[in-house]
Amino acid sequence: MAGRAALTLILTVLLTWLGRWTPSSGDSLHMAYLAGHGWTVTMHSTLTSLIHRLVYLTLAPFGFDAWHAISVSGSLAGALALQLLFAHRRHPLFLIANICAGSFLVFVGEVENYAWVNLFLLAAFIWIEPFLQKRAPAWPALTCFFLAVSAHMLALFYLPPLLWLIRRRTDVKPWELAAPLFVFLAFSTLGNALLPHEGIELSLTRLVPLFHIERKDQWFTFFSRAHLEIKTYYLFKAGIFFLPLGWPIVLILRRKIDSPFKRFLLHCAVIGFIWNTLWHPDMGWRDWDLFSQAAIPLHFLVGELLADQFPLKSGHPGGEAPPASSSQ
C-alpha cells in the first residue's frame, strides 16, 4: 500500500511538471477562479469541481494557488490512469496507443475538468471485460461509469452501449444498476441544490447548426469549411503521436473485433465520433481537450487490437499473466 502511494505521488509530481508544456484551454482561467473562490460547482461536472476544490484546500497551506492545485488534481487522475492501464494490459503497443496520444494530455497537468471523467471511464472499461467474461459482477463497472458521469456529463453519451451490455446478461441484479444510478442522481441533485452552481444551457443550440448561426457563440454551420477544418484539427490533436491513426488502424484490424468487449469499445468509439462531429466548440480551437475525449474509447480499442495482432512471446496474449481462475 505504501509503495502504491509512493508511486502515485511520484507520477503525480512528474505529470504536474510535464504539464508546464500542456497547452491551455478555453476555460482554464475560469476553472482556477472557481476552485479558489468558494464551493461553486459547474452543473455538468459537479464531482470534478469538488475534487479540484478539495485539492486546492489541501495544497493552499503549502503555497499553491488554485491554478497549480488544479494542475496537481488532473495529474493525480493521470497517475491513477497510468496505473490502471498498466494493470489492465502491459503490452507496449497497448500502452503506446493510450498514453502517447494527444487525448492523454488532459492527464498531464492540464487546468480543466476532463481528467477525472476520463479516469473513471477507463476504470469502467477495464471492469466491463471481466463482467462480460462472468468473472466480475456488474456493479463495479456501473459504479465507475456513474462516477464518470458525476465528474462530467459527457460520459452519458456512452450509456446506450453500456445498457446494451447489461441486457446481455440475465443474472444482473436490479440493485447493481439502481444503486449507482440513485447515488449519482442524489449526489447531483443535492450538490446543485445546496451549493452555488453554474453551467451551460443544454438545448439543441449546443449542436452545430445545420444552415445558419443561431446564437452568438456559434462560429460555423454543419459541414462548412470551418467546421471540417476544426474537426480535422481535433482529430490530429487527439491522435496517437498527434496523428489520426486510430480509425485507420480499426479499419485495417476490423476482423480482430471478435468479442463482446471489443464490440462495446467500437460502439463507444463510434458514439464518440458522432458527438464529436455534432457538438459545437464554443471555445473554438481551445476546446481541443473537450473534443479529445472521444479518442479515449477509440485508443483503448486500438491498443487492444494492436496487442492481439502482435502478441509478445511470453505465452500469453499481450504478455500479461493469465486471468485468475473463476474458482479463486
CSV table of C-alpha atoms in Angstrom, one decimal, residues 110-283:
chain,number,residue,atom,x,y,z
A,110,GLU,CA,-4.0,20.5,-17.5
A,111,VAL,CA,-6.1,23.0,-15.7
A,112,GLU,CA,-9.6,21.9,-16.7
A,113,ASN,CA,-12.4,19.4,-16.0
A,114,TYR,CA,-11.7,16.4,-18.1
A,115,ALA,CA,-9.1,14.3,-16.3
A,116,TRP,CA,-11.4,12.7,-13.7
A,117,VAL,CA,-14.2,11.8,-16.1
A,118,ASN,CA,-11.6,10.1,-18.4
A,119,LEU,CA,-10.1,8.2,-15.4
A,120,PHE,CA,-13.5,6.9,-14.3
A,121,LEU,CA,-14.4,5.9,-17.9
A,122,LEU,CA,-11.1,4.0,-18.2
A,123,ALA,CA,-11.9,2.2,-14.9
A,124,ALA,CA,-15.4,1.4,-16.2
A,125,PHE,CA,-13.9,0.0,-19.5
A,126,ILE,CA,-11.5,-2.2,-17.5
A,127,TRP,CA,-14.2,-3.6,-15.3
A,128,ILE,CA,-16.5,-4.4,-18.2
A,129,GLU,CA,-14.2,-7.0,-19.6
A,130,PRO,CA,-14.3,-9.4,-16.6
A,131,PHE,CA,-18.0,-8.7,-16.3
A,132,LEU,CA,-18.6,-10.0,-19.8
A,133,GLN,CA,-16.4,-13.0,-19.0
A,134,LYS,CA,-18.5,-13.6,-15.9
A,135,ARG,CA,-15.5,-13.1,-13.7
A,136,ALA,CA,-17.0,-10.0,-12.0
A,137,PRO,CA,-20.4,-8.6,-11.2
A,138,ALA,CA,-21.9,-5.6,-12.9
A,139,TRP,CA,-21.8,-3.1,-10.1
A,140,PRO,CA,-18.0,-2.2,-10.2
A,141,ALA,CA,-18.3,-1.1,-13.9
A,142,LEU,CA,-21.6,0.7,-13.3
A,143,THR,CA,-20.2,2.5,-10.2
A,144,CYS,CA,-17.2,3.7,-12.2
A,145,PHE,CA,-19.4,4.7,-15.1
A,146,PHE,CA,-21.7,6.9,-12.9
A,147,LEU,CA,-18.7,8.4,-11.1
A,148,ALA,CA,-17.6,9.4,-14.6
A,149,VAL,CA,-21.0,11.0,-15.3
A,150,SER,CA,-20.7,12.8,-11.9
A,151,ALA,CA,-17.3,14.0,-13.0
A,152,HIS,CA,-18.7,15.3,-16.3
A,153,MET,CA,-22.0,14.8,-18.0
A,154,LEU,CA,-20.4,14.0,-21.4
A,155,ALA,CA,-20.0,10.4,-20.1
A,156,LEU,CA,-23.7,10.0,-20.6
A,157,PHE,CA,-23.1,9.6,-24.3
A,158,TYR,CA,-21.7,6.2,-23.6
A,159,LEU,CA,-24.8,5.0,-21.6
A,160,PRO,CA,-26.6,3.2,-24.6
A,161,PRO,CA,-23.8,0.6,-25.3
A,162,LEU,CA,-23.4,0.1,-21.5
A,163,LEU,CA,-27.1,-0.7,-21.1
A,164,TRP,CA,-26.9,-3.0,-24.2
A,165,LEU,CA,-24.2,-5.0,-22.4
A,166,ILE,CA,-26.3,-5.2,-19.2
A,167,ARG,CA,-29.2,-6.6,-21.1
A,168,ARG,CA,-27.0,-9.4,-22.5
A,169,ARG,CA,-26.6,-10.8,-19.0
A,170,THR,CA,-29.7,-12.2,-17.4
A,171,ASP,CA,-28.0,-12.6,-14.0
A,172,VAL,CA,-27.5,-8.9,-13.3
A,173,LYS,CA,-29.3,-8.0,-10.1
A,174,PRO,CA,-31.6,-4.9,-10.4
A,175,TRP,CA,-29.8,-3.1,-7.5
A,176,GLU,CA,-26.5,-3.3,-9.4
A,177,LEU,CA,-27.8,-0.7,-11.8
A,178,ALA,CA,-30.3,1.1,-9.5
A,179,ALA,CA,-27.9,1.8,-6.6
A,180,PRO,CA,-25.2,3.6,-8.6
A,181,LEU,CA,-27.8,5.4,-10.6
A,182,PHE,CA,-29.6,6.5,-7.4
A,183,VAL,CA,-26.4,7.7,-5.7
A,184,PHE,CA,-25.5,9.7,-8.9
A,185,LEU,CA,-28.9,11.3,-9.0
A,186,ALA,CA,-28.9,12.1,-5.3
A,187,PHE,CA,-25.4,13.5,-5.4
A,188,SER,CA,-26.0,15.7,-8.5
A,189,THR,CA,-29.4,16.9,-7.1
A,190,LEU,CA,-28.1,17.8,-3.7
A,191,GLY,CA,-24.8,19.2,-4.9
A,192,ASN,CA,-26.6,21.7,-7.2
A,193,ALA,CA,-29.3,22.4,-4.6
A,194,LEU,CA,-27.0,23.0,-1.7
A,195,LEU,CA,-24.0,24.6,-3.4
A,196,PRO,CA,-23.7,27.7,-5.6
A,197,HIS,CA,-23.6,26.4,-9.2
A,198,GLU,CA,-23.3,27.5,-12.8
A,199,GLY,CA,-23.5,25.7,-16.1
A,200,ILE,CA,-24.2,25.9,-19.8
A,201,GLU,CA,-27.8,25.8,-21.1
A,202,LEU,CA,-28.4,22.4,-22.5
A,203,SER,CA,-30.5,22.6,-25.7
A,204,LEU,CA,-30.3,21.8,-29.4
A,205,THR,CA,-28.3,25.1,-29.8
A,206,ARG,CA,-25.3,23.2,-28.3
A,207,LEU,CA,-25.1,21.3,-31.6
A,208,VAL,CA,-23.5,22.6,-34.8
A,209,PRO,CA,-26.4,24.5,-36.6
A,210,LEU,CA,-27.4,23.0,-40.0
A,211,PHE,CA,-27.9,26.1,-42.1
A,212,HIS,CA,-27.4,29.3,-40.2
A,213,ILE,CA,-25.9,30.7,-37.0
A,214,GLU,CA,-28.4,30.6,-34.1
A,215,ARG,CA,-26.5,32.2,-31.1
A,216,LYS,CA,-23.5,34.4,-30.5
A,217,ASP,CA,-21.1,31.7,-29.6
A,218,GLN,CA,-21.6,29.7,-32.7
A,219,TRP,CA,-18.9,30.1,-35.4
A,220,PHE,CA,-20.0,27.9,-38.4
A,221,THR,CA,-22.6,25.7,-39.8
A,222,PHE,CA,-22.6,21.9,-40.4
A,223,PHE,CA,-20.1,20.7,-42.9
A,224,SER,CA,-18.9,24.2,-43.7
A,225,ARG,CA,-15.2,24.6,-44.4
A,226,ALA,CA,-14.6,26.0,-40.9
A,227,HIS,CA,-16.5,23.0,-39.4
A,228,LEU,CA,-14.4,20.5,-41.3
A,229,GLU,CA,-11.1,22.4,-40.5
A,230,ILE,CA,-11.7,22.4,-36.8
A,231,LYS,CA,-12.8,18.8,-36.6
A,232,THR,CA,-9.8,17.8,-38.6
A,233,TYR,CA,-7.6,19.7,-36.1
A,234,TYR,CA,-9.2,17.9,-33.2
A,235,LEU,CA,-8.5,14.5,-34.9
A,236,PHE,CA,-4.8,15.4,-35.2
A,237,LYS,CA,-4.7,17.0,-31.8
A,238,ALA,CA,-6.1,13.9,-30.0
A,239,GLY,CA,-4.3,11.3,-32.2
A,240,ILE,CA,-1.5,8.9,-31.4
A,241,PHE,CA,1.7,10.9,-31.7
A,242,PHE,CA,-0.7,13.7,-32.9
A,243,LEU,CA,-1.6,11.7,-36.0
A,244,PRO,CA,-5.2,10.5,-36.7
A,245,LEU,CA,-4.1,6.8,-36.7
A,246,GLY,CA,-7.0,5.4,-34.7
A,247,TRP,CA,-9.7,4.9,-37.2
A,248,PRO,CA,-7.3,3.6,-40.0
A,249,ILE,CA,-6.0,1.0,-37.6
A,250,VAL,CA,-9.5,0.0,-36.6
A,251,LEU,CA,-10.4,-0.5,-40.3
A,252,ILE,CA,-7.3,-2.5,-41.0
A,253,LEU,CA,-7.7,-4.7,-38.0
A,254,ARG,CA,-11.5,-4.9,-38.0
A,255,ARG,CA,-11.5,-8.7,-38.1
A,256,LYS,CA,-9.9,-8.7,-34.7
A,257,ILE,CA,-13.1,-7.1,-33.3
A,258,ASP,CA,-14.2,-10.6,-32.3
A,259,SER,CA,-15.5,-10.3,-28.7
A,260,PRO,CA,-18.4,-8.5,-27.0
A,261,PHE,CA,-15.8,-6.4,-25.1
A,262,LYS,CA,-14.2,-5.1,-28.3
A,263,ARG,CA,-17.6,-4.5,-30.0
A,264,PHE,CA,-18.6,-2.5,-26.9
A,265,LEU,CA,-15.4,-0.4,-27.3
A,266,LEU,CA,-16.2,0.0,-31.0
A,267,HIS,CA,-19.8,1.2,-30.2
A,268,CYS,CA,-18.3,3.8,-27.7
A,269,ALA,CA,-15.8,4.9,-30.3
A,270,VAL,CA,-18.5,5.4,-32.9
A,271,ILE,CA,-20.6,7.3,-30.4
A,272,GLY,CA,-17.6,9.5,-29.5
A,273,PHE,CA,-17.0,10.3,-33.2
A,274,ILE,CA,-20.7,11.2,-33.7
A,275,TRP,CA,-20.9,13.5,-30.7
A,276,ASN,CA,-17.5,15.0,-31.6
A,277,THR,CA,-18.9,15.9,-35.0
A,278,LEU,CA,-22.3,17.2,-33.9
A,279,TRP,CA,-21.3,19.2,-30.7
A,280,HIS,CA,-20.4,22.8,-31.3
A,281,PRO,CA,-17.0,24.0,-29.9
A,282,ASP,CA,-17.9,27.3,-28.3
A,283,MET,CA,-14.2,28.0,-27.4
